[in-house]
Short mmCIF file of C-alpha atoms in Angstrom, two decimals:
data_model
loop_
_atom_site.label_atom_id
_atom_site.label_comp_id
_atom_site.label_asym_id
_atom_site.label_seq_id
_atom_site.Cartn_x
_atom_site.Cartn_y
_atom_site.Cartn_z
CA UNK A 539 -15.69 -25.76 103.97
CA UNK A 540 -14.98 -22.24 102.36
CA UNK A 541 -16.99 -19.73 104.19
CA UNK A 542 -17.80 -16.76 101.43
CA UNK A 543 -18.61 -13.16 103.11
CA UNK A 544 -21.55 -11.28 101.82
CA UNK A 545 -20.79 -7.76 102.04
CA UNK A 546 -23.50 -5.91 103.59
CA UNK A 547 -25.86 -4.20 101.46
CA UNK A 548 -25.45 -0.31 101.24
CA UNK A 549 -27.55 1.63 103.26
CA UNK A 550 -29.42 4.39 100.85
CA UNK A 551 -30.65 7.57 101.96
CA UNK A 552 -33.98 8.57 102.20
CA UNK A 553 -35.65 9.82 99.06
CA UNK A 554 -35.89 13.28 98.99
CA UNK A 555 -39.40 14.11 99.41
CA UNK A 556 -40.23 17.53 97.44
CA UNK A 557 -40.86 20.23 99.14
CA UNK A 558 -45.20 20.68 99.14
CA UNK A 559 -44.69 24.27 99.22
CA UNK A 560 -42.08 24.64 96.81
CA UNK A 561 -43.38 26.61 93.65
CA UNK A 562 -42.75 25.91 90.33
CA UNK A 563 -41.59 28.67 88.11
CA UNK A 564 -38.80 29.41 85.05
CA UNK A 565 -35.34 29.24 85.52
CA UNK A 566 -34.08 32.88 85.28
CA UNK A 567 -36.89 35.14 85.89
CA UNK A 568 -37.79 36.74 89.21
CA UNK A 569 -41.33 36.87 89.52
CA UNK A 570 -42.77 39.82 91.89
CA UNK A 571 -45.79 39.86 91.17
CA UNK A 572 -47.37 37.20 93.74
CA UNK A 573 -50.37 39.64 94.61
CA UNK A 574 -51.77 39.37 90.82
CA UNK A 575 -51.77 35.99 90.82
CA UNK A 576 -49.28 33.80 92.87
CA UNK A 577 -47.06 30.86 91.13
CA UNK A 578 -48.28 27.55 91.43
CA UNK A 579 -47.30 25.26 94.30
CA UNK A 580 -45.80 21.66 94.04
CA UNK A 581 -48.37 20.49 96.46
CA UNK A 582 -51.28 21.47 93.85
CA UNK A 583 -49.64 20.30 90.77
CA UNK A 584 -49.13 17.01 92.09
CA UNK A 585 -52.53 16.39 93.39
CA UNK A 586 -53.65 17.63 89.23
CA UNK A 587 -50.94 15.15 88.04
CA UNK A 588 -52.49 12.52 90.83
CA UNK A 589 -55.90 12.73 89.81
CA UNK A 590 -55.87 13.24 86.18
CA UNK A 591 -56.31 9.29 85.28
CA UNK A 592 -59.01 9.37 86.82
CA UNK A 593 -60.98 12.28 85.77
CA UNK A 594 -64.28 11.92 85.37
CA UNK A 595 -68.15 13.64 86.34
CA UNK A 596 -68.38 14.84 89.79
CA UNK A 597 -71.94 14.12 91.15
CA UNK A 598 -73.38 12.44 88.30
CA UNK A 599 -72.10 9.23 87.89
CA UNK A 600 -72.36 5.32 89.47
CA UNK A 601 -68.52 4.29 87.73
CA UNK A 602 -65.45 3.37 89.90
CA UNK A 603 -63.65 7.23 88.26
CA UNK A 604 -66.89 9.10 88.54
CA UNK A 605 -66.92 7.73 92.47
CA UNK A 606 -63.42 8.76 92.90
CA UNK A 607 -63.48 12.54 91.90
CA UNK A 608 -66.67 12.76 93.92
CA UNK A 609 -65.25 11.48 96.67
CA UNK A 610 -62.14 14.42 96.04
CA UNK A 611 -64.58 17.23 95.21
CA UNK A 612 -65.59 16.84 98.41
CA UNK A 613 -63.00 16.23 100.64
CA UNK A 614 -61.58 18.90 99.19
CA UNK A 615 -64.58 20.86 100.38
CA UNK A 616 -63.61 19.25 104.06
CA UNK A 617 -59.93 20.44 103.64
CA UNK A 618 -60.60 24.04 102.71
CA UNK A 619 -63.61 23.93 105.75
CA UNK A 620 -60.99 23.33 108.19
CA UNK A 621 -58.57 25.54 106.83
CA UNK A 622 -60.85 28.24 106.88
CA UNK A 623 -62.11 27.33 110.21
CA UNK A 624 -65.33 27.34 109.55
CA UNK A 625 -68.63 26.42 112.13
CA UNK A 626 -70.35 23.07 111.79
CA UNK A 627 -73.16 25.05 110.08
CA UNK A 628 -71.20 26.88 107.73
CA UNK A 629 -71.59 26.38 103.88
CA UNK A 630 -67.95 26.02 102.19
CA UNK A 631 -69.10 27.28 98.55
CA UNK A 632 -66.69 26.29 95.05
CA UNK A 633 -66.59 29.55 92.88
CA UNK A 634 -64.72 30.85 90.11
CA UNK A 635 -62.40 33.47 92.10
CA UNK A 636 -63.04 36.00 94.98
CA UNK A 637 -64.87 38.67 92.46
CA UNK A 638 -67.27 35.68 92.09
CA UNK A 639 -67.21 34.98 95.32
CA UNK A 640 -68.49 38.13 96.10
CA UNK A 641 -70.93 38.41 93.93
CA UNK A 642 -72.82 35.54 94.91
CA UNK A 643 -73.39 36.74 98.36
CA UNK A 644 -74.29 39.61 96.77
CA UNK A 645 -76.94 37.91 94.78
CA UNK A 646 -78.27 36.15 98.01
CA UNK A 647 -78.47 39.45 100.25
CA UNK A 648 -82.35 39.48 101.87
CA UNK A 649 -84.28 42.47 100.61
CA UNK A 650 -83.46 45.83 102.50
CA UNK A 651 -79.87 44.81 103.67
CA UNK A 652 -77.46 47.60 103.68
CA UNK A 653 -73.89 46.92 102.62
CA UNK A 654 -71.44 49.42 104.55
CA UNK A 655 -67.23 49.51 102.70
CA UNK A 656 -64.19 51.23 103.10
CA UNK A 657 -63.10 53.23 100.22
CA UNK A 658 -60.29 51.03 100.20
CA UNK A 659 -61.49 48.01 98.60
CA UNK A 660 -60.28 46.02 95.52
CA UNK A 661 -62.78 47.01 92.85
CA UNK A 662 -64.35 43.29 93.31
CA UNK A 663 -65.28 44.29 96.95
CA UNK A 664 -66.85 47.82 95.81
CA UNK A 665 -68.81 46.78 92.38
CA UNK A 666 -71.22 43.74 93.19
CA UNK A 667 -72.72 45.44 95.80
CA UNK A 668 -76.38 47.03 95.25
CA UNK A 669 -77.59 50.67 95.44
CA UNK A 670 -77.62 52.36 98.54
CA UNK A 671 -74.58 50.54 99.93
CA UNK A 672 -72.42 53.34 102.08
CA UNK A 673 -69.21 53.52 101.29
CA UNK A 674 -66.78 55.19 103.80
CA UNK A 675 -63.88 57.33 103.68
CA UNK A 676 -59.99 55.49 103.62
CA UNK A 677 -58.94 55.26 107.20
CA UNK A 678 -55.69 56.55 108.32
CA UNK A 679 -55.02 54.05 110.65
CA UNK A 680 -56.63 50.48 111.73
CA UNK A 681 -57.71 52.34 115.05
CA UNK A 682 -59.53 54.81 112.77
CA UNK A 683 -61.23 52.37 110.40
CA UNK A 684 -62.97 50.84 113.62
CA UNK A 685 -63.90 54.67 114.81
CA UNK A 686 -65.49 54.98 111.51
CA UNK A 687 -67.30 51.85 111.43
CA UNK A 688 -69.13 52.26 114.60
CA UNK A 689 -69.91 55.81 114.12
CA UNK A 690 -71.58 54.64 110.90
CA UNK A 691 -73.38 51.48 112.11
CA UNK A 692 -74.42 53.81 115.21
CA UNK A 693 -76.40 56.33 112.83
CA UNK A 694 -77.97 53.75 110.53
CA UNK A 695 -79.14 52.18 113.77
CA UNK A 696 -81.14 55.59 114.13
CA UNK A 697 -82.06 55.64 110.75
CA UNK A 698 -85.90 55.44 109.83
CA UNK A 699 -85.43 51.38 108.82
CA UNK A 700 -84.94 49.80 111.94
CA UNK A 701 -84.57 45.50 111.78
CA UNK A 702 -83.37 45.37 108.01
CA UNK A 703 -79.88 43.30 107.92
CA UNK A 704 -76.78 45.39 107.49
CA UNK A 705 -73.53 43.67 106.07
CA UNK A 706 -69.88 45.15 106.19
CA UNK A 707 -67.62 44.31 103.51
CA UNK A 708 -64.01 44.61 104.36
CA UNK A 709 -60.27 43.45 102.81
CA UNK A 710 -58.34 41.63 105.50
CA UNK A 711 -55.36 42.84 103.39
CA UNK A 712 -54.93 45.02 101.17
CA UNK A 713 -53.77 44.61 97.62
CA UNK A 714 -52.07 47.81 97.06
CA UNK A 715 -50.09 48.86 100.48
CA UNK A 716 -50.53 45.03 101.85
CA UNK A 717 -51.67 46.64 104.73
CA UNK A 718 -53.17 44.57 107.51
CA UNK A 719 -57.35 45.80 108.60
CA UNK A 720 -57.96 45.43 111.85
CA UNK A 721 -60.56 42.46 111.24
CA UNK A 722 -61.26 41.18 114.63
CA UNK A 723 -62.10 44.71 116.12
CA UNK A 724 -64.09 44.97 113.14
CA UNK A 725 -66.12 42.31 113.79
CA UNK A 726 -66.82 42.91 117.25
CA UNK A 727 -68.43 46.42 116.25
CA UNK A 728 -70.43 45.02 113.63
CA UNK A 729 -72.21 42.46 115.93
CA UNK A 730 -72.33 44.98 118.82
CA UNK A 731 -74.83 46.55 116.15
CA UNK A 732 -76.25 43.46 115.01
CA UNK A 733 -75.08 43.22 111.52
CA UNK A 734 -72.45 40.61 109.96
CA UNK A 735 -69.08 41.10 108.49
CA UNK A 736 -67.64 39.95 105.34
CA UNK A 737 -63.76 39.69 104.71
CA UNK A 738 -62.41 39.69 101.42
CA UNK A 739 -59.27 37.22 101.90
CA UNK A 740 -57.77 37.37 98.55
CA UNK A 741 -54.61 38.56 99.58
CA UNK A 742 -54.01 37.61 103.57
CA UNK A 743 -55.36 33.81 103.21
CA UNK A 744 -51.45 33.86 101.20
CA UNK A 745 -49.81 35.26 104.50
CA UNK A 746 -51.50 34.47 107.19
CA UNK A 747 -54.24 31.75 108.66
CA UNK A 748 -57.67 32.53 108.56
CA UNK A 749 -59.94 31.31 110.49
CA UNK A 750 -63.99 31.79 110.52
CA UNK A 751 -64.56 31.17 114.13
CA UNK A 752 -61.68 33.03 115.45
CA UNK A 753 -61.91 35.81 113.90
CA UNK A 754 -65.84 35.79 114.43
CA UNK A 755 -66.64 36.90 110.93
CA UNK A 756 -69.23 35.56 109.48
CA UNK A 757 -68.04 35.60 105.38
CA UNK A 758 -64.77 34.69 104.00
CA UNK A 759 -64.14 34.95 100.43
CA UNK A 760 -61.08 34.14 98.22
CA UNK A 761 -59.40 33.10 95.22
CA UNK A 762 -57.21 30.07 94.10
CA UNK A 763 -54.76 31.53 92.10
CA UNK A 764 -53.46 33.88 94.68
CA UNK A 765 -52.98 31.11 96.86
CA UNK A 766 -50.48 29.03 95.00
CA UNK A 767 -53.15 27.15 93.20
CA UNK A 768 -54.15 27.22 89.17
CA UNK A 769 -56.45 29.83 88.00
CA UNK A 770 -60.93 29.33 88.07
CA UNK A 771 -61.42 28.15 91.54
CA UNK A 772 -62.45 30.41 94.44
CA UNK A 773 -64.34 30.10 97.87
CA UNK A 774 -66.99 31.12 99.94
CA UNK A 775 -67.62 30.32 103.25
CA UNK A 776 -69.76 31.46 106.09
CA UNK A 777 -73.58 31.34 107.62
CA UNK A 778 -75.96 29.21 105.62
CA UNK A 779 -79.48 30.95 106.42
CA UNK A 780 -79.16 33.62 103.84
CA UNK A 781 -77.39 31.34 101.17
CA UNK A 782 -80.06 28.85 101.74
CA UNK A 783 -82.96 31.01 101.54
CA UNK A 784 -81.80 32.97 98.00
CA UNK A 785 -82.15 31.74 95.02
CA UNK A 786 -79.51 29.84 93.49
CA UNK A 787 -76.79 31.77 91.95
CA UNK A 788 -77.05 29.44 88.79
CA UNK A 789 -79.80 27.69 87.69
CA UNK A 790 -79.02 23.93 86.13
CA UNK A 791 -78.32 20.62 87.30
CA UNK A 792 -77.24 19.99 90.84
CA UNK A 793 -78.95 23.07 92.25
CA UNK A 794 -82.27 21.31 92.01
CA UNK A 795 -84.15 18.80 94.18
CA UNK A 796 -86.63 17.98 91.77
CA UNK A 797 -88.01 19.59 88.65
CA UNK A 798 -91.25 18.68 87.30
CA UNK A 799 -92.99 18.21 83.49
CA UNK A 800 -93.24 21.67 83.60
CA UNK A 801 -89.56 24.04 83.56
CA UNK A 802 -91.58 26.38 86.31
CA UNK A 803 -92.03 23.12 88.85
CA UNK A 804 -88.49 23.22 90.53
CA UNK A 805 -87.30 22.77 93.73
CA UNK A 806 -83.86 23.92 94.58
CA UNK A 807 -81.87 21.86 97.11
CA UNK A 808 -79.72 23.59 100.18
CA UNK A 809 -76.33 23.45 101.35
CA UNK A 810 -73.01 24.44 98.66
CA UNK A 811 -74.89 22.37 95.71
CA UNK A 812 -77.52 25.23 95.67
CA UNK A 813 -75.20 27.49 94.17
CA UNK A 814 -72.75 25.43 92.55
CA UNK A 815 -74.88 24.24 89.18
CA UNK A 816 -73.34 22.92 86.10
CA UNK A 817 -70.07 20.60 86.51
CA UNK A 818 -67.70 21.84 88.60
CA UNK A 819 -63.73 22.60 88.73
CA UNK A 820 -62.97 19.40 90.05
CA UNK A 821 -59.25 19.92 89.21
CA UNK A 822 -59.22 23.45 90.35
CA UNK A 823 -61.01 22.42 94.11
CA UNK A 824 -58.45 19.47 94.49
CA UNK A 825 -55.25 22.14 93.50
CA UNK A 826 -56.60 24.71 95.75
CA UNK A 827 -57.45 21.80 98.73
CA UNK A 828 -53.72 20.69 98.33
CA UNK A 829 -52.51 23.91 99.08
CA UNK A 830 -54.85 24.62 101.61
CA UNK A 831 -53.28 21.00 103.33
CA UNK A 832 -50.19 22.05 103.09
CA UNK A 833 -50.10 25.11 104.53
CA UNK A 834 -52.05 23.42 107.63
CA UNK A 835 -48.89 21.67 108.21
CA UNK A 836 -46.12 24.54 107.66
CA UNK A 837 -44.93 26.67 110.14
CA UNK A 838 -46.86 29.45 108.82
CA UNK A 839 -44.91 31.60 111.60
CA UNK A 840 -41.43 30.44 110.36
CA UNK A 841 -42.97 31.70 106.87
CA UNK A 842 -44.25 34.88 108.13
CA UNK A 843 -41.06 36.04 110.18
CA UNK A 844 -39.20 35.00 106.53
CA UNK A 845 -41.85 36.63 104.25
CA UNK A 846 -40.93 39.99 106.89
CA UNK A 847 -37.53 39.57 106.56
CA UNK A 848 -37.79 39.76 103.02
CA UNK A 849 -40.45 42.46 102.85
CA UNK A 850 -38.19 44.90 105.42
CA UNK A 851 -35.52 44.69 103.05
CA UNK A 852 -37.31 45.66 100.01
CA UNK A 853 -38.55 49.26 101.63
CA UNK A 854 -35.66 49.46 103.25
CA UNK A 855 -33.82 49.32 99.94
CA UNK A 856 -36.68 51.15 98.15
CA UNK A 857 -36.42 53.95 101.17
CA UNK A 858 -33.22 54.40 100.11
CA UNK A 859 -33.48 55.53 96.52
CA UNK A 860 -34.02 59.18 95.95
CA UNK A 861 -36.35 59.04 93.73
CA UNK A 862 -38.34 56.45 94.52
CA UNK A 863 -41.90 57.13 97.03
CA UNK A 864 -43.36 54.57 98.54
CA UNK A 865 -47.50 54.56 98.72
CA UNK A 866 -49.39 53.72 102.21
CA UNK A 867 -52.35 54.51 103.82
CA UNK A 868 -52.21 53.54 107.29
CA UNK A 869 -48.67 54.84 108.13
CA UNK A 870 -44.89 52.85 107.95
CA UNK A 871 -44.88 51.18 110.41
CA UNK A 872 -48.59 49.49 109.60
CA UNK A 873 -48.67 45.72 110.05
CA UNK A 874 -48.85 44.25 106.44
CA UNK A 875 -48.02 41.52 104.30
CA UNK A 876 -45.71 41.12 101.28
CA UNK A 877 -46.92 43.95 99.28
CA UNK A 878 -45.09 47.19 98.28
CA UNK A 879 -46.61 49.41 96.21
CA UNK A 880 -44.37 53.17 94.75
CA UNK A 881 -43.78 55.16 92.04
CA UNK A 882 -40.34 56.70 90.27
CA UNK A 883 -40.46 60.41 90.00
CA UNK A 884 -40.35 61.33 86.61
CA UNK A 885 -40.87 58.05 85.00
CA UNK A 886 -43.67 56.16 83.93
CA UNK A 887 -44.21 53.49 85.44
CA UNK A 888 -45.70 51.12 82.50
CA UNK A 889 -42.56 51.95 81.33
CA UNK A 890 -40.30 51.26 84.31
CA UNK A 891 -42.29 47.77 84.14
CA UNK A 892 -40.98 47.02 81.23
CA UNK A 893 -37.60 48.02 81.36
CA UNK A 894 -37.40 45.64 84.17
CA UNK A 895 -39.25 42.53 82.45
CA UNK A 896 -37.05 43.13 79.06
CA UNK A 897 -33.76 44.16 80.63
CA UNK A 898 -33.72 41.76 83.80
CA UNK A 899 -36.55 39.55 83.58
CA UNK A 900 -37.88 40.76 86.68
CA UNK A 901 -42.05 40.40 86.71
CA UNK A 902 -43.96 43.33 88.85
CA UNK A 903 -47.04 45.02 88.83
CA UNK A 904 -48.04 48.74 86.79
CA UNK A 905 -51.18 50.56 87.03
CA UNK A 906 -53.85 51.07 89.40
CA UNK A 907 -54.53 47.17 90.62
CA UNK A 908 -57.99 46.87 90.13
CA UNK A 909 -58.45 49.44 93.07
CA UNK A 910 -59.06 52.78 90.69
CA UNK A 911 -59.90 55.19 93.93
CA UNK A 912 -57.82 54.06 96.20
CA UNK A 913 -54.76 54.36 94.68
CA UNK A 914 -55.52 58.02 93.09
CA UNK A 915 -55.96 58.79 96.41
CA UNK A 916 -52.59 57.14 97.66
CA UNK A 917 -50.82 58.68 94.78
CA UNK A 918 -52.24 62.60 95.65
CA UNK A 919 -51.33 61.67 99.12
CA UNK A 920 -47.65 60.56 98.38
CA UNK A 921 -47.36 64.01 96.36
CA UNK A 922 -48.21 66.28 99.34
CA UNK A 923 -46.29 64.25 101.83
CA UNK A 924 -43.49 64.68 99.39
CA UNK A 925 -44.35 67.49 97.84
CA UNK A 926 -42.98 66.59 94.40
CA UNK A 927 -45.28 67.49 91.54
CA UNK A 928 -43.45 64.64 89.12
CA UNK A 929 -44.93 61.80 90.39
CA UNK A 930 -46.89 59.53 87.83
CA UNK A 931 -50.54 59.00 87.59
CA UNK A 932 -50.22 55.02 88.10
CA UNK A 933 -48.11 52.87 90.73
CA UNK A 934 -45.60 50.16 91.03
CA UNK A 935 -46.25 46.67 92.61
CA UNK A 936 -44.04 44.49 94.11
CA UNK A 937 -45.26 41.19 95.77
CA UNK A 938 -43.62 38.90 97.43
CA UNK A 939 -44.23 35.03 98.91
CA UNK A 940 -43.22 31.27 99.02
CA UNK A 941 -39.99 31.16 96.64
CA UNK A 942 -39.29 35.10 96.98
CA UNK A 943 -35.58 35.43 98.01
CA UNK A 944 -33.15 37.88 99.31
CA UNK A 945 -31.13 38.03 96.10
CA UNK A 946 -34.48 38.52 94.03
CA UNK A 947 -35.22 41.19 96.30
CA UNK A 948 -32.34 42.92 95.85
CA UNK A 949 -31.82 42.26 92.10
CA UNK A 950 -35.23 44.30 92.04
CA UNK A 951 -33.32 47.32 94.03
CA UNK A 952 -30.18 47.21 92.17
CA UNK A 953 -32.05 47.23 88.66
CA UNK A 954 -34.09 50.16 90.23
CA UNK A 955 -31.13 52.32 91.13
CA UNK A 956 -29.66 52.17 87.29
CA UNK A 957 -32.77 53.31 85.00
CA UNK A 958 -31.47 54.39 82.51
#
């Protein structure tokens, strides 16, 4: 008998699983320009791509698809709640972006409340707000911000309207300097005076956790497409008592509990549905719930000491160019995240923008970033400290995050150093 040897099969690597964090993007051009809004992630593109054959109406429907994206509507709700860290009584509300975000709490503030800001804020955090808010100076330092914040909670407290609710509205970073507010201290002022603290997110939810209960805030706000996820979906998150008592934000279907014969016989439900009317992103939730999942599972201190790395280089390199001046409010050595704003004595910088998208198809950020007084005031500041009289009347932004690398970075620097 002829004994025939089967040669073992080959042993096959592992598929390559794509990296959930990995961002998609163009072959060839550097984008720096994260802060505006950040490039998608793989993690949200493939849980579109997932869902898409079965797209169908969220809420409304008793078919196998329409089951489905209900089902992901809200467990993408769940994911972003525990990302977010939110209490077991917190509402976890879909919006269109942060500015929306915003808004609606502004829409659902009980009569009399008093809305106390830094004259740092992104114009979103400055504009919904009603009459009467007080709006206080720029800090020069976290340690300063909190000084001013109690001083100014401590004289409305002995103000003639004692028991009316008082809200403060602060960035946790911000979008011009990157610089890092001192958010916990914050919060523990505010409630030492009885009122409740807001934190726009926009731009630290990208860099750093956030997380409700930790921090003891009591609103978080932020947007989608700054977090690696496709533009029109935002959050809200925080106490339900005053979101449940206003009146809904938009008035359709979903918001109600029952309407009558008559338009004027409604009854508006409670919970996130009360503001959420109409049909909602679906796609747009599920993207930004992907991202939110993965980012639960990184190393988000591996990323930070990388994102560091790569944002001490770039003002390093910036520092060293003559006539470049870096903008800050706090001071150099200010904790922040991957934000640099400057300007290039004697140039404008619309111009320097696009010298560096149409020479080197390198993407960053001119103007005054949505932040109009703040960044006056940065720029006036940078000319005393310098005392140069040919700085520009609008700024520079570069921003940095997931796929931002060293030689990006420094193809930035090198392009910088030959203007022509």
């Amino acid at each position: 008998m002829t004994l025939t040897l089967v040669p073992p099969s080959p042993v096959l690597p592992a598929p390559v699983r794509p990296d959930p964090l990995g961002v998609l993007g163009v072959p060839g051009e550097i984008n720096l320009d994260h802060a505006a809004s950040a490039p998608c992630a793989r993690a949200a593109a493939d849980a579109v791509a997932g869902l898409l054959p079965w797209y169908a109406s969220v809420h409304r429907g008793a078919g196998a698809l329409s089951r489905r994206c209900t089902l992901a509507y809200e467990q993408a709700r769940q994911t972003v709640c525990d990302f977010l860290g939110a209490r077991p009584d917190d509402h976890v509300i879909f919006t269109r972006n942060t500015t929306d975000a915003l808004n609606l709490l502004a829409r659902a503030l009980p009569a009399g409340t008093t809305v106390i800001t830094f004259g740092g804020e992104h114009h979103a955090n400055l504009l919904p707000w009603p009459r009467g808010s007080v709006r206080l100076p720029v800090p020069d330092s976290p340690a300063g911000a909190v000084r001013s914040l109690a001083a100014a909670l401590g004289e409305l407290a002995r103000d003639a309207r004692p028991g009316l609710p008082v809200l403060v509205a602060v960035t946790g970073a911000g979008n011009v300097t990157g610089e890092v507010w001192p958010i916990a201290e914050l919060a523990r002022v505010a409630h030492r005076h009885g009122a409740r603290i807001l934190v726009d997110a926009a731009q630290l939810a990208p860099h750093a956790p956030v997380d409700l209960a930790a921090l003891d805030v009591d609103y978080v706000a932020l947007s989608g497409h700054k977090l690696y996820a496709p533009f029109g979906a935002g959050v809200l998150a925080g106490r339900a008592d005053w979101l449940d008592a206003a009146p809904p934000y938009l008035a359709g279907g979903g918001a109600t509990s029952h309407v009558g014969a008559a338009t004027h016989e409604v009854r508006w439900t409670t919970g996130p549905a009360r503001h959420e009317a109409g049909t909602p992103n679906l796609l747009g939730a599920v993207a930004l719930a992907a991202v939110c999942a993965a980012l639960g599972e990184a190393d988000r201190q591996a990323l930070h000491v990388r994102e560091q790395a790569l944002l001490t280089r770039l003002r390093r390199g910036l520092a060293t160019l003559p006539d470049v001046v870096e903008l800050r409010m706090f001071g150099p050595d200010a904790p922040r995240v991957g934000i640099v704003s400057f300007v290039v004595a004697g140039r404008d910088s619309a111009d320097v923008a696009a010298h560096l998208a149409s020479r080197h198809r390198i993407g960053v950020r001119d103007g005054l970033f949505c932040a109009h007084p703040l960044t006056r005031r940065l720029l006036a500041e940078a000319a005393a400290r310098t005392g140069r009289t040919d700085l520009p009347p609008t700024a520079l932004r570069a921003s940095l995050g997931l796929g931002t690398t060293e030689p990006q970075v420094d193809a930035l620097l090198t392009a910088l150093s030959h203007l022509p």
